[in-house]
CSV table of C-alpha atoms in Angstrom, one decimal:
chain,number,residue,atom,x,y,z
A,268,GLN,CA,0.0,0.1,0.1
A,269,VAL,CA,3.0,2.2,0.3
A,270,GLN,CA,5.2,2.8,-2.6
A,271,LEU,CA,8.6,5.1,-2.7
A,272,VAL,CA,10.0,6.6,-5.6
A,273,GLU,CA,13.4,8.1,-6.2
A,274,SER,CA,14.7,10.7,-8.5
A,275,GLY,CA,18.0,12.6,-9.0
A,276,GLY,CA,20.9,10.6,-9.0
A,277,GLY,CA,22.9,10.7,-12.0
A,278,LEU,CA,26.7,11.3,-12.5
A,279,VAL,CA,28.5,14.5,-11.6
A,280,GLN,CA,32.4,15.6,-11.0
A,281,PRO,CA,34.0,16.0,-7.8
A,282,GLY,CA,32.9,19.0,-6.1
A,283,GLY,CA,29.6,19.1,-7.5
A,284,SER,CA,26.4,18.6,-6.4
A,285,LEU,CA,22.9,16.8,-6.8
A,286,ARG,CA,19.3,16.6,-5.1
A,287,LEU,CA,17.8,13.2,-4.6
A,288,SER,CA,14.2,13.3,-4.0
A,289,CYS,CA,11.5,10.2,-2.8
A,290,ALA,CA,8.2,10.2,-2.9
A,291,ALA,CA,5.7,8.3,-1.0
A,292,SER,CA,2.3,7.3,-2.5
A,293,GLY,CA,-0.8,5.2,-1.3
A,294,SER,CA,-3.3,5.6,1.4
A,295,GLY,CA,-4.4,4.9,5.0
A,296,PHE,CA,-0.6,5.7,6.4
A,297,SER,CA,1.0,7.8,8.4
A,298,ILE,CA,5.0,8.8,7.9
A,299,ASN,CA,7.7,8.6,11.4
A,300,THR,CA,11.2,8.5,10.2
A,301,MET,CA,12.4,9.2,6.9
A,302,GLY,CA,16.1,8.5,5.9
A,303,TRP,CA,18.6,8.0,3.1
A,304,TYR,CA,20.9,5.1,3.6
A,305,ARG,CA,23.5,3.9,0.4
A,306,GLN,CA,25.2,0.9,-0.7
A,307,ALA,CA,28.8,0.9,-3.0
A,308,PRO,CA,29.5,-2.4,-4.2
A,309,GLY,CA,31.1,-5.0,-1.9
A,310,LYS,CA,30.1,-2.4,1.2
A,311,GLN,CA,27.4,-2.5,3.4
A,312,ARG,CA,24.3,-0.6,3.5
A,313,GLU,CA,25.0,2.6,5.7
A,314,LEU,CA,22.6,5.3,6.8
A,315,VAL,CA,23.6,8.5,5.6
A,316,ALA,CA,20.8,10.6,6.9
A,317,SER,CA,17.9,10.6,8.8
A,318,THR,CA,14.9,12.8,10.2
A,319,THR,CA,12.1,12.3,12.2
A,320,GLY,CA,8.3,14.1,12.3
A,321,ARG,CA,9.9,16.5,14.8
A,322,GLY,CA,12.6,18.1,12.4
A,323,THR,CA,15.3,16.4,14.2
A,324,THR,CA,17.8,15.4,11.8
A,325,ASN,CA,20.9,12.8,12.0
A,326,TYR,CA,24.0,12.5,9.5
A,327,ALA,CA,26.9,10.2,9.3
A,328,ASP,CA,30.3,11.5,10.1
A,329,SER,CA,31.3,11.5,6.4
A,330,VAL,CA,28.8,13.7,4.9
A,331,LYS,CA,28.3,15.9,7.7
A,332,GLY,CA,28.2,19.3,6.7
A,333,ARG,CA,28.0,18.6,3.3
A,334,PHE,CA,24.9,16.8,2.8
A,335,THR,CA,21.4,17.7,4.3
A,336,ILE,CA,18.1,16.4,4.6
A,337,SER,CA,14.8,17.8,4.2
A,338,ARG,CA,11.1,16.6,3.9
A,339,ASP,CA,8.1,18.1,3.1
A,340,ASN,CA,5.4,16.1,5.1
A,341,ALA,CA,2.4,17.9,2.7
A,342,LYS,CA,4.1,15.9,-0.2
A,343,ASN,CA,5.2,12.9,1.7
A,344,THR,CA,8.8,13.7,0.1
A,345,VAL,CA,12.4,13.4,1.4
A,346,TYR,CA,15.2,15.5,-0.4
A,347,LEU,CA,19.0,14.8,0.1
A,348,GLN,CA,20.8,17.9,-0.9
A,349,MET,CA,24.5,16.8,-1.4
A,350,ASN,CA,27.0,19.4,-2.0
A,351,SER,CA,30.9,18.7,-2.5
A,352,LEU,CA,30.5,15.0,-3.7
A,353,LYS,CA,33.3,13.2,-3.5
A,354,PRO,CA,34.4,10.2,-5.5
A,355,GLU,CA,33.7,7.8,-2.4
A,356,ASP,CA,30.0,9.4,-2.0
A,357,THR,CA,29.8,6.8,-4.9
A,358,ALA,CA,26.9,4.2,-4.5
A,359,VAL,CA,23.2,3.1,-4.8
A,360,TYR,CA,21.3,5.7,-2.8
A,361,TYR,CA,18.2,4.4,-0.9
A,362,CYS,CA,15.1,5.9,0.6
A,363,ASN,CA,13.5,4.7,3.4
A,364,VAL,CA,10.2,5.9,5.6
A,365,ASP,CA,8.7,4.3,8.5
A,366,VAL,CA,5.1,4.4,8.9
A,367,THR,CA,1.9,3.8,10.9
A,368,ARG,CA,-0.4,1.7,8.6
A,369,GLY,CA,-3.6,0.1,10.0
A,370,GLY,CA,-2.8,-0.1,13.3
A,371,TRP,CA,0.5,-1.3,12.8
A,372,SER,CA,3.7,1.2,13.7
A,373,GLY,CA,7.5,1.2,13.0
A,374,LEU,CA,6.7,-0.6,9.3
A,375,PRO,CA,9.8,-0.2,6.9
A,376,TYR,CA,9.3,0.6,3.1
A,377,TRP,CA,11.8,1.0,0.7
A,378,GLY,CA,12.5,3.1,-2.3
A,379,GLN,CA,14.3,1.0,-5.5
A,380,GLY,CA,17.6,2.9,-5.2
A,381,THR,CA,19.1,5.3,-7.4
A,382,GLN,CA,22.6,5.5,-9.0
A,383,VAL,CA,25.3,8.5,-7.9
A,384,THR,CA,28.2,8.3,-9.7
A,385,VAL,CA,31.0,10.9,-8.5
A,386,SER,CA,33.8,10.8,-11.3
A,387,SER,CA,36.1,13.1,-13.0
């Protein structure tokens, strides 16, 4: 009942910027925490940034000061603004939402993933 559609990935030079978007659609749910994860080849998926319904944010040390997570609750959309990109940021980025639906809370949903490649 909940679908996440990601967009905004692509190829960018070091020092460049990208903005990722993730829109949730469906019915009968409310979103709690929203976040972004990434996974590079041969590595484990890691949390990049997250934001609660109250606006509290959390960032991985590797992206702090360069990335900004934000959300538009009216549109059920979460964004990740990525500045000063580095080659080590290259990965598939996944959005994740934690929702309440049908009387159940803490249900996780994942986007399809979008490729971010940072290379000169």
